Amino acid sequence: MKNLMVVLAVVLSMGIIVQPVLAVDVTGTVDLNSAYVWRGMTFNDGWVAQPSIDITRGGFGLNVWGNFDIDDYNDTLDSGEFSEIDLTASYAWTLGALDVGVGYIEYLYPTTDVGGLPGTRELYVSLGMALPAGFSLAWDVYRDIDEIKEWYTSLGLTYAYDINDKLNLAAGASMGWAGDDYCADDSAGFYDYNLSVTLGYAIDEAWSVSAFIKYTDALDDDNLADVANGGLLDVNTYGGVSVSYAF
C-alpha cells in the first residue's frame, strides 16, 4: 500500500507542476475495482487500484496508467505491488461526423509476466460517432506489434442520459473479435462481449466521481476459454468506483 500512496503523490505532483508550466489540460484519476478484467481475460479476481494521469493539448495526449494489486489472485500475484504500467501517446481529431483517434500503447509488467509476456506494444485506431437520442457508436482496432503480433477489434454502442446538471447515467454494450494468437483454438473469431452501467456525478468543475457495474463473457467458448478449460475467463461480474480531478 505504501507503493500505491507514493504513486498517487507523484501523480498529484505531476498535475500541479505540469499544468501551469506547459499550459496543458491535466486530469488525475483513481479507480478502485473489484477485479481486473481486460478483453474478457481476468488478470486479478480481487480488488485492484488503478491510478492514471491524462495530459492533453489540442488533439495530442499522453496517458500513464497503472494496475496495483490489492489482492493476490490465489497467490499468483504479488499483492501490494504494481503488476502493470501502460504508457499511451495519442492524437485525436474530428472528421465530419466522425471522432478519430490514433495511438501507441507500451505495456509494461514490472513484477510479473502477465499472460506469459514480459511486456508488449500496440498501435490502435478508434472511430466514434454520435447518434440521435443520446446514443453513440465506437469502433476500436488494435494491432500488437511486439509479442503477439495479432489483431483485436471492438464494436460498442453506448447510451448516455443527463439526469440533471451534475448527475449522468450511461449504459453500454460491446463485442470483441480477436486474431488467431489470442484464441484458445488458434482460430480467429468472435471473442468477448460486455454489458455495463455507469453513474457519474460532477461535484464541481474539478472533482467528479462515478461508479459502475459490468458483465463480461465469451462470445465463443472455443476462442475465449474459461479457467477450468485452461483459459483466462474467470470473473464475469465486477464493479468499481472512480474519483477524478481536473487540474
PDB file of C-alpha atoms in Angstrom:
ATOM      1  CA  MET A   1       0.000   0.000   0.000  1.00  0.00           C
ATOM      2  CA  LYS A   2       2.948   2.319   0.604  1.00  0.00           C
ATOM      3  CA  ASN A   3       3.910   1.963  -3.068  1.00  0.00           C
ATOM      4  CA  LEU A   4       0.400   2.997  -4.113  1.00  0.00           C
ATOM      5  CA  MET A   5       0.485   6.094  -1.917  1.00  0.00           C
ATOM      6  CA  VAL A   6       3.844   7.089  -3.393  1.00  0.00           C
ATOM      7  CA  VAL A   7       2.469   6.785  -6.925  1.00  0.00           C
ATOM      8  CA  LEU A   8      -0.634   8.793  -6.036  1.00  0.00           C
ATOM      9  CA  ALA A   9       1.592  11.520  -4.595  1.00  0.00           C
ATOM     10  CA  VAL A  10       3.658  11.535  -7.802  1.00  0.00           C
ATOM     11  CA  VAL A  11       0.500  11.769  -9.945  1.00  0.00           C
ATOM     12  CA  LEU A  12      -0.750  14.698  -7.868  1.00  0.00           C
ATOM     13  CA  SER A  13       2.629  16.452  -8.051  1.00  0.00           C
ATOM     14  CA  MET A  14       2.830  15.970 -11.831  1.00  0.00           C
ATOM     15  CA  GLY A  15      -0.586  17.539 -12.283  1.00  0.00           C
ATOM     16  CA  ILE A  16       0.272  20.527 -10.114  1.00  0.00           C
ATOM     17  CA  ILE A  17       3.637  21.141 -11.807  1.00  0.00           C
ATOM     18  CA  VAL A  18       2.942  20.247 -15.443  1.00  0.00           C
ATOM     19  CA  GLN A  19      -0.385  22.027 -15.949  1.00  0.00           C
ATOM     20  CA  PRO A  20       0.724  25.658 -15.428  1.00  0.00           C
ATOM     21  CA  VAL A  21       4.187  25.196 -16.934  1.00  0.00           C
ATOM     22  CA  LEU A  22       3.110  23.619 -20.226  1.00  0.00           C
ATOM     23  CA  ALA A  23      -0.410  25.102 -20.445  1.00  0.00           C
ATOM     24  CA  VAL A  24      -1.960  21.678 -20.914  1.00  0.00           C
ATOM     25  CA  ASP A  25      -5.098  20.006 -19.588  1.00  0.00           C
ATOM     26  CA  VAL A  26      -4.265  17.502 -16.841  1.00  0.00           C
ATOM     27  CA  THR A  27      -6.664  15.032 -15.225  1.00  0.00           C
ATOM     28  CA  GLY A  28      -5.767  12.591 -12.472  1.00  0.00           C
ATOM     29  CA  THR A  29      -7.979   9.565 -11.783  1.00  0.00           C
ATOM     30  CA  VAL A  30      -8.004   6.725  -9.288  1.00  0.00           C
ATOM     31  CA  ASP A  31     -10.225   3.672  -9.862  1.00  0.00           C
ATOM     32  CA  LEU A  32     -10.944   1.058  -7.204  1.00  0.00           C
ATOM     33  CA  ASN A  33     -12.309  -2.095  -8.858  1.00  0.00           C
ATOM     34  CA  SER A  34     -13.428  -5.465  -7.541  1.00  0.00           C
ATOM     35  CA  ALA A  35     -11.448  -7.254 -10.309  1.00  0.00           C
ATOM     36  CA  TYR A  36      -9.116  -6.548 -13.213  1.00  0.00           C
ATOM     37  CA  VAL A  37     -10.664  -7.841 -16.439  1.00  0.00           C
ATOM     38  CA  TRP A  38      -9.289  -6.890 -19.858  1.00  0.00           C
ATOM     39  CA  ARG A  39     -10.842  -8.004 -23.152  1.00  0.00           C
ATOM     40  CA  GLY A  40     -12.691 -10.739 -21.268  1.00  0.00           C
ATOM     41  CA  MET A  41      -9.500 -12.071 -19.652  1.00  0.00           C
ATOM     42  CA  THR A  42      -9.182 -11.995 -15.846  1.00  0.00           C
ATOM     43  CA  PHE A  43      -5.835 -10.706 -14.574  1.00  0.00           C
ATOM     44  CA  ASN A  44      -6.997 -10.434 -10.954  1.00  0.00           C
ATOM     45  CA  ASP A  45     -10.245 -11.757  -9.461  1.00  0.00           C
ATOM     46  CA  GLY A  46      -9.905  -9.485  -6.406  1.00  0.00           C
ATOM     47  CA  TRP A  47      -9.540  -5.833  -5.562  1.00  0.00           C
ATOM     48  CA  VAL A  48      -7.226  -3.577  -7.560  1.00  0.00           C
ATOM     49  CA  ALA A  49      -6.470   0.152  -7.590  1.00  0.00           C
ATOM     50  CA  GLN A  50      -5.820   1.753 -10.979  1.00  0.00           C
ATOM     51  CA  PRO A  51      -4.423   5.311 -10.886  1.00  0.00           C
ATOM     52  CA  SER A  52      -3.857   7.270 -14.079  1.00  0.00           C
ATOM     53  CA  ILE A  53      -2.949  10.713 -15.346  1.00  0.00           C
ATOM     54  CA  ASP A  54      -4.007  12.252 -18.675  1.00  0.00           C
ATOM     55  CA  ILE A  55      -2.158  15.179 -20.236  1.00  0.00           C
ATOM     56  CA  THR A  56      -3.692  16.751 -23.345  1.00  0.00           C
ATOM     57  CA  ARG A  57      -3.122  19.778 -25.529  1.00  0.00           C
ATOM     58  CA  GLY A  58      -5.077  20.259 -28.700  1.00  0.00           C
ATOM     59  CA  GLY A  59      -5.538  16.791 -30.130  1.00  0.00           C
ATOM     60  CA  PHE A  60      -2.349  15.375 -28.608  1.00  0.00           C
ATOM     61  CA  GLY A  61      -2.497  13.251 -25.484  1.00  0.00           C
ATOM     62  CA  LEU A  62      -0.274  11.337 -23.079  1.00  0.00           C
ATOM     63  CA  ASN A  63      -1.572   8.849 -20.528  1.00  0.00           C
ATOM     64  CA  VAL A  64       0.129   6.913 -17.747  1.00  0.00           C
ATOM     65  CA  TRP A  65      -1.983   4.138 -16.189  1.00  0.00           C
ATOM     66  CA  GLY A  66      -1.155   1.513 -13.588  1.00  0.00           C
ATOM     67  CA  ASN A  67      -2.704  -1.568 -12.034  1.00  0.00           C
ATOM     68  CA  PHE A  68      -1.964  -2.022  -8.320  1.00  0.00           C
ATOM     69  CA  ASP A  69      -2.937  -5.458  -6.975  1.00  0.00           C
ATOM     70  CA  ILE A  70      -4.573  -5.271  -3.559  1.00  0.00           C
ATOM     71  CA  ASP A  71      -5.473  -8.982  -3.686  1.00  0.00           C
ATOM     72  CA  ASP A  72      -3.088 -11.707  -4.851  1.00  0.00           C
ATOM     73  CA  TYR A  73      -5.396 -13.832  -7.090  1.00  0.00           C
ATOM     74  CA  ASN A  74      -4.939 -17.065  -5.127  1.00  0.00           C
ATOM     75  CA  ASP A  75      -1.227 -16.417  -4.527  1.00  0.00           C
ATOM     76  CA  THR A  76      -0.493 -15.994  -8.237  1.00  0.00           C
ATOM     77  CA  LEU A  77       0.289 -12.264  -7.902  1.00  0.00           C
ATOM     78  CA  ASP A  78       2.307 -10.079  -5.549  1.00  0.00           C
ATOM     79  CA  SER A  79      -0.276  -8.152  -3.544  1.00  0.00           C
ATOM     80  CA  GLY A  80       0.744  -4.614  -2.704  1.00  0.00           C
ATOM     81  CA  GLU A  81       2.649  -4.201  -5.990  1.00  0.00           C
ATOM     82  CA  PHE A  82       2.066  -2.729  -9.438  1.00  0.00           C
ATOM     83  CA  SER A  83       1.728  -5.589 -11.906  1.00  0.00           C
ATOM     84  CA  GLU A  84       1.197  -3.381 -14.963  1.00  0.00           C
ATOM     85  CA  ILE A  85       2.007   0.113 -16.173  1.00  0.00           C
ATOM     86  CA  ASP A  86       0.732   1.354 -19.544  1.00  0.00           C
ATOM     87  CA  LEU A  87       2.116   4.371 -21.413  1.00  0.00           C
ATOM     88  CA  THR A  88      -0.053   5.779 -24.201  1.00  0.00           C
ATOM     89  CA  ALA A  89       0.611   8.520 -26.756  1.00  0.00           C
ATOM     90  CA  SER A  90      -2.338   9.557 -28.902  1.00  0.00           C
ATOM     91  CA  TYR A  91      -3.740  12.084 -31.322  1.00  0.00           C
ATOM     92  CA  ALA A  92      -7.450  12.780 -31.873  1.00  0.00           C
ATOM     93  CA  TRP A  93      -9.361  14.902 -34.364  1.00  0.00           C
ATOM     94  CA  THR A  94     -12.806  15.310 -35.915  1.00  0.00           C
ATOM     95  CA  LEU A  95     -13.510  14.280 -39.484  1.00  0.00           C
ATOM     96  CA  GLY A  96     -17.029  15.326 -40.398  1.00  0.00           C
ATOM     97  CA  ALA A  97     -19.363  13.396 -38.104  1.00  0.00           C
ATOM     98  CA  LEU A  98     -16.555  11.061 -37.007  1.00  0.00           C
ATOM     99  CA  ASP A  99     -14.307  11.360 -33.970  1.00  0.00           C
ATOM    100  CA  VAL A 100     -10.990   9.795 -34.978  1.00  0.00           C
ATOM    101  CA  GLY A 101      -8.093   8.764 -32.776  1.00  0.00           C
ATOM    102  CA  VAL A 102      -4.756   7.032 -33.321  1.00  0.00           C
ATOM    103  CA  GLY A 103      -2.245   5.962 -30.734  1.00  0.00           C
ATOM    104  CA  TYR A 104       0.607   3.856 -29.430  1.00  0.00           C
ATOM    105  CA  ILE A 105       0.494   1.846 -26.179  1.00  0.00           C
ATOM    106  CA  GLU A 106       3.505   0.473 -24.302  1.00  0.00           C
ATOM    107  CA  TYR A 107       2.518  -2.300 -21.866  1.00  0.00           C
ATOM    108  CA  LEU A 108       4.984  -2.864 -19.018  1.00  0.00           C
ATOM    109  CA  TYR A 109       4.744  -5.679 -16.432  1.00  0.00           C
ATOM    110  CA  PRO A 110       7.261  -4.764 -13.696  1.00  0.00           C
ATOM    111  CA  THR A 111       6.600  -7.598 -11.224  1.00  0.00           C
ATOM    112  CA  THR A 112       5.129 -10.443 -13.235  1.00  0.00           C
ATOM    113  CA  ASP A 113       4.798 -11.745 -16.764  1.00  0.00           C
ATOM    114  CA  VAL A 114       1.107 -11.122 -17.484  1.00  0.00           C
ATOM    115  CA  GLY A 115      -0.157 -13.881 -19.759  1.00  0.00           C
ATOM    116  CA  GLY A 116       3.427 -15.127 -20.081  1.00  0.00           C
ATOM    117  CA  LEU A 117       4.562 -11.841 -21.658  1.00  0.00           C
ATOM    118  CA  PRO A 118       7.306  -9.562 -20.283  1.00  0.00           C
ATOM    119  CA  GLY A 119       5.618  -6.620 -21.993  1.00  0.00           C
ATOM    120  CA  THR A 120       4.321  -5.688 -25.416  1.00  0.00           C
ATOM    121  CA  ARG A 121       3.299  -2.799 -27.698  1.00  0.00           C
ATOM    122  CA  GLU A 122       0.179  -1.904 -29.638  1.00  0.00           C
ATOM    123  CA  LEU A 123      -0.948   0.573 -32.264  1.00  0.00           C
ATOM    124  CA  TYR A 124      -4.601   1.499 -32.440  1.00  0.00           C
ATOM    125  CA  VAL A 125      -7.216   3.411 -34.404  1.00  0.00           C
ATOM    126  CA  SER A 126     -10.528   4.477 -32.891  1.00  0.00           C
ATOM    127  CA  LEU A 127     -13.650   5.793 -34.629  1.00  0.00           C
ATOM    128  CA  GLY A 128     -16.633   7.277 -32.820  1.00  0.00           C
ATOM    129  CA  MET A 129     -19.915   8.751 -33.945  1.00  0.00           C
ATOM    130  CA  ALA A 130     -22.720  10.457 -32.057  1.00  0.00           C
ATOM    131  CA  LEU A 131     -26.155   9.066 -32.915  1.00  0.00           C
ATOM    132  CA  PRO A 132     -29.600  10.535 -32.213  1.00  0.00           C
ATOM    133  CA  ALA A 133     -31.334  10.311 -28.820  1.00  0.00           C
ATOM    134  CA  GLY A 134     -28.200  10.054 -26.689  1.00  0.00           C
ATOM    135  CA  PHE A 135     -26.666   7.021 -28.406  1.00  0.00           C
ATOM    136  CA  SER A 136     -23.103   6.793 -29.714  1.00  0.00           C
ATOM    137  CA  LEU A 137     -21.154   4.184 -31.658  1.00  0.00           C
ATOM    138  CA  ALA A 138     -17.467   3.295 -31.253  1.00  0.00           C
ATOM    139  CA  TRP A 139     -15.158   1.026 -33.232  1.00  0.00           C
ATOM    140  CA  ASP A 140     -11.616   0.387 -31.976  1.00  0.00           C
ATOM    141  CA  VAL A 141      -8.934  -1.593 -33.812  1.00  0.00           C
ATOM    142  CA  TYR A 142      -5.699  -2.686 -32.077  1.00  0.00           C
ATOM    143  CA  ARG A 143      -2.609  -4.292 -33.571  1.00  0.00           C
ATOM    144  CA  ASP A 144       0.045  -5.831 -31.329  1.00  0.00           C
ATOM    145  CA  ILE A 145       3.415  -5.139 -32.956  1.00  0.00           C
ATOM    146  CA  ASP A 146       5.720  -6.886 -30.485  1.00  0.00           C
ATOM    147  CA  GLU A 147       4.971 -10.162 -28.683  1.00  0.00           C
ATOM    148  CA  ILE A 148       1.632 -11.359 -30.062  1.00  0.00           C
ATOM    149  CA  LYS A 149       1.639  -9.632 -33.476  1.00  0.00           C
ATOM    150  CA  GLU A 150      -2.113 -10.006 -33.749  1.00  0.00           C
ATOM    151  CA  TRP A 151      -5.352  -8.028 -34.155  1.00  0.00           C
ATOM    152  CA  TYR A 152      -8.101  -7.222 -31.671  1.00  0.00           C
ATOM    153  CA  THR A 153     -11.139  -5.099 -32.524  1.00  0.00           C
ATOM    154  CA  SER A 154     -14.144  -3.955 -30.514  1.00  0.00           C
ATOM    155  CA  LEU A 155     -17.508  -2.544 -31.579  1.00  0.00           C
ATOM    156  CA  GLY A 156     -19.565  -0.766 -28.935  1.00  0.00           C
ATOM    157  CA  LEU A 157     -22.867   1.067 -28.503  1.00  0.00           C
ATOM    158  CA  THR A 158     -23.436   3.490 -25.604  1.00  0.00           C
ATOM    159  CA  TYR A 159     -26.479   5.365 -24.354  1.00  0.00           C
ATOM    160  CA  ALA A 160     -25.898   8.439 -22.161  1.00  0.00           C
ATOM    161  CA  TYR A 161     -28.524  10.422 -20.266  1.00  0.00           C
ATOM    162  CA  ASP A 162     -28.086  13.572 -18.170  1.00  0.00           C
ATOM    163  CA  ILE A 163     -30.353  13.193 -15.157  1.00  0.00           C
ATOM    164  CA  ASN A 164     -29.545  16.770 -14.149  1.00  0.00           C
ATOM    165  CA  ASP A 165     -26.637  19.217 -14.424  1.00  0.00           C
ATOM    166  CA  LYS A 166     -24.420  17.101 -12.173  1.00  0.00           C
ATOM    167  CA  LEU A 167     -25.701  13.526 -12.420  1.00  0.00           C
ATOM    168  CA  ASN A 168     -25.464  11.352 -15.531  1.00  0.00           C
ATOM    169  CA  LEU A 169     -26.176   7.746 -16.417  1.00  0.00           C
ATOM    170  CA  ALA A 170     -24.616   5.651 -19.186  1.00  0.00           C
ATOM    171  CA  ALA A 171     -25.285   2.109 -20.390  1.00  0.00           C
ATOM    172  CA  GLY A 172     -23.068   0.311 -22.865  1.00  0.00           C
ATOM    173  CA  ALA A 173     -22.695  -2.913 -24.802  1.00  0.00           C
ATOM    174  CA  SER A 174     -19.681  -4.061 -26.790  1.00  0.00           C
ATOM    175  CA  MET A 175     -18.359  -7.114 -28.582  1.00  0.00           C
ATOM    176  CA  GLY A 176     -14.817  -8.121 -29.484  1.00  0.00           C
ATOM    177  CA  TRP A 177     -13.155 -10.043 -32.283  1.00  0.00           C
ATOM    178  CA  ALA A 178      -9.625 -11.427 -31.886  1.00  0.00           C
ATOM    179  CA  GLY A 179      -6.948 -12.842 -34.165  1.00  0.00           C
ATOM    180  CA  ASP A 180      -5.542 -16.371 -34.159  1.00  0.00           C
ATOM    181  CA  ASP A 181      -2.957 -15.980 -31.405  1.00  0.00           C
ATOM    182  CA  TYR A 182      -5.473 -14.561 -28.925  1.00  0.00           C
ATOM    183  CA  CYS A 183      -7.822 -17.515 -29.311  1.00  0.00           C
ATOM    184  CA  ALA A 184      -7.600 -20.774 -27.385  1.00  0.00           C
ATOM    185  CA  ASP A 185      -8.127 -22.862 -30.522  1.00  0.00           C
ATOM    186  CA  ASP A 186      -5.750 -20.698 -32.647  1.00  0.00           C
ATOM    187  CA  SER A 187      -8.606 -19.734 -34.940  1.00  0.00           C
ATOM    188  CA  ALA A 188      -9.600 -16.069 -35.263  1.00  0.00           C
ATOM    189  CA  GLY A 189     -13.185 -15.194 -34.407  1.00  0.00           C
ATOM    190  CA  PHE A 190     -15.617 -13.552 -32.041  1.00  0.00           C
ATOM    191  CA  TYR A 191     -14.116 -13.250 -28.584  1.00  0.00           C
ATOM    192  CA  ASP A 192     -15.826 -11.395 -25.719  1.00  0.00           C
ATOM    193  CA  TYR A 193     -18.887  -9.271 -25.024  1.00  0.00           C
ATOM    194  CA  ASN A 194     -19.509  -6.698 -22.302  1.00  0.00           C
ATOM    195  CA  LEU A 195     -22.528  -5.014 -20.727  1.00  0.00           C
ATOM    196  CA  SER A 196     -22.088  -2.070 -18.382  1.00  0.00           C
ATOM    197  CA  VAL A 197     -23.940   0.627 -16.444  1.00  0.00           C
ATOM    198  CA  THR A 198     -22.149   3.725 -15.089  1.00  0.00           C
ATOM    199  CA  LEU A 199     -23.438   6.500 -12.835  1.00  0.00           C
ATOM    200  CA  GLY A 200     -21.384   9.705 -12.738  1.00  0.00           C
ATOM    201  CA  TYR A 201     -21.591  12.791 -10.544  1.00  0.00           C
ATOM    202  CA  ALA A 202     -19.781  16.126 -11.039  1.00  0.00           C
ATOM    203  CA  ILE A 203     -19.011  17.519  -7.590  1.00  0.00           C
ATOM    204  CA  ASP A 204     -17.712  20.795  -9.029  1.00  0.00           C
ATOM    205  CA  GLU A 205     -15.722  21.964 -12.055  1.00  0.00           C
ATOM    206  CA  ALA A 206     -12.662  19.953 -10.968  1.00  0.00           C
ATOM    207  CA  TRP A 207     -13.851  16.953  -8.949  1.00  0.00           C
ATOM    208  CA  SER A 208     -16.043  14.117 -10.224  1.00  0.00           C
ATOM    209  CA  VAL A 209     -16.931  10.626  -9.024  1.00  0.00           C
ATOM    210  CA  SER A 210     -18.512   7.618 -10.693  1.00  0.00           C
ATOM    211  CA  ALA A 211     -19.491   4.011 -10.058  1.00  0.00           C
ATOM    212  CA  PHE A 212     -20.002   1.151 -12.498  1.00  0.00           C
ATOM    213  CA  ILE A 213     -21.059  -2.464 -12.743  1.00  0.00           C
ATOM    214  CA  LYS A 214     -20.044  -4.639 -15.672  1.00  0.00           C
ATOM    215  CA  TYR A 215     -20.753  -8.121 -17.015  1.00  0.00           C
ATOM    216  CA  THR A 216     -18.372  -9.860 -19.415  1.00  0.00           C
ATOM    217  CA  ASP A 217     -18.444 -13.288 -21.039  1.00  0.00           C
ATOM    218  CA  ALA A 218     -17.255 -15.208 -24.097  1.00  0.00           C
ATOM    219  CA  LEU A 219     -18.950 -14.878 -27.454  1.00  0.00           C
ATOM    220  CA  ASP A 220     -17.281 -18.145 -28.427  1.00  0.00           C
ATOM    221  CA  ASP A 221     -16.060 -20.557 -25.719  1.00  0.00           C
ATOM    222  CA  ASP A 222     -13.591 -22.087 -28.162  1.00  0.00           C
ATOM    223  CA  ASN A 223     -11.847 -18.717 -28.549  1.00  0.00           C
ATOM    224  CA  LEU A 224     -12.111 -17.265 -25.029  1.00  0.00           C
ATOM    225  CA  ALA A 225     -11.961 -20.324 -22.763  1.00  0.00           C
ATOM    226  CA  ASP A 226     -12.663 -20.207 -19.035  1.00  0.00           C
ATOM    227  CA  VAL A 227     -10.067 -21.079 -16.399  1.00  0.00           C
ATOM    228  CA  ALA A 228     -11.497 -24.579 -15.949  1.00  0.00           C
ATOM    229  CA  ASN A 229     -10.562 -25.281 -19.566  1.00  0.00           C
ATOM    230  CA  GLY A 230      -7.136 -23.654 -19.459  1.00  0.00           C
ATOM    231  CA  GLY A 231      -8.243 -20.166 -20.477  1.00  0.00           C
ATOM    232  CA  LEU A 232      -8.311 -16.758 -18.805  1.00  0.00           C
ATOM    233  CA  LEU A 233     -12.056 -16.139 -18.461  1.00  0.00           C
ATOM    234  CA  ASP A 234     -12.713 -16.224 -14.719  1.00  0.00           C
ATOM    235  CA  VAL A 235     -14.687 -13.211 -13.450  1.00  0.00           C
ATOM    236  CA  ASN A 236     -17.973 -12.360 -15.173  1.00  0.00           C
ATOM    237  CA  THR A 237     -19.480  -9.637 -12.976  1.00  0.00           C
ATOM    238  CA  TYR A 238     -17.457  -6.902 -11.315  1.00  0.00           C
ATOM    239  CA  GLY A 239     -17.707  -3.226 -10.464  1.00  0.00           C
ATOM    240  CA  GLY A 240     -15.858  -0.260  -9.109  1.00  0.00           C
ATOM    241  CA  VAL A 241     -15.747   3.400  -8.146  1.00  0.00           C
ATOM    242  CA  SER A 242     -13.674   6.235  -9.578  1.00  0.00           C
ATOM    243  CA  VAL A 243     -12.520   9.667  -8.428  1.00  0.00           C
ATOM    244  CA  SER A 244     -11.149  12.247 -10.885  1.00  0.00           C
ATOM    245  CA  TYR A 245      -9.644  15.701 -10.532  1.00  0.00           C
ATOM    246  CA  ALA A 246      -9.083  18.121 -13.423  1.00  0.00           C
ATOM    247  CA  PHE A 247      -6.176  20.436 -12.647  1.00  0.00           C
TER     248      PHE A 247
END
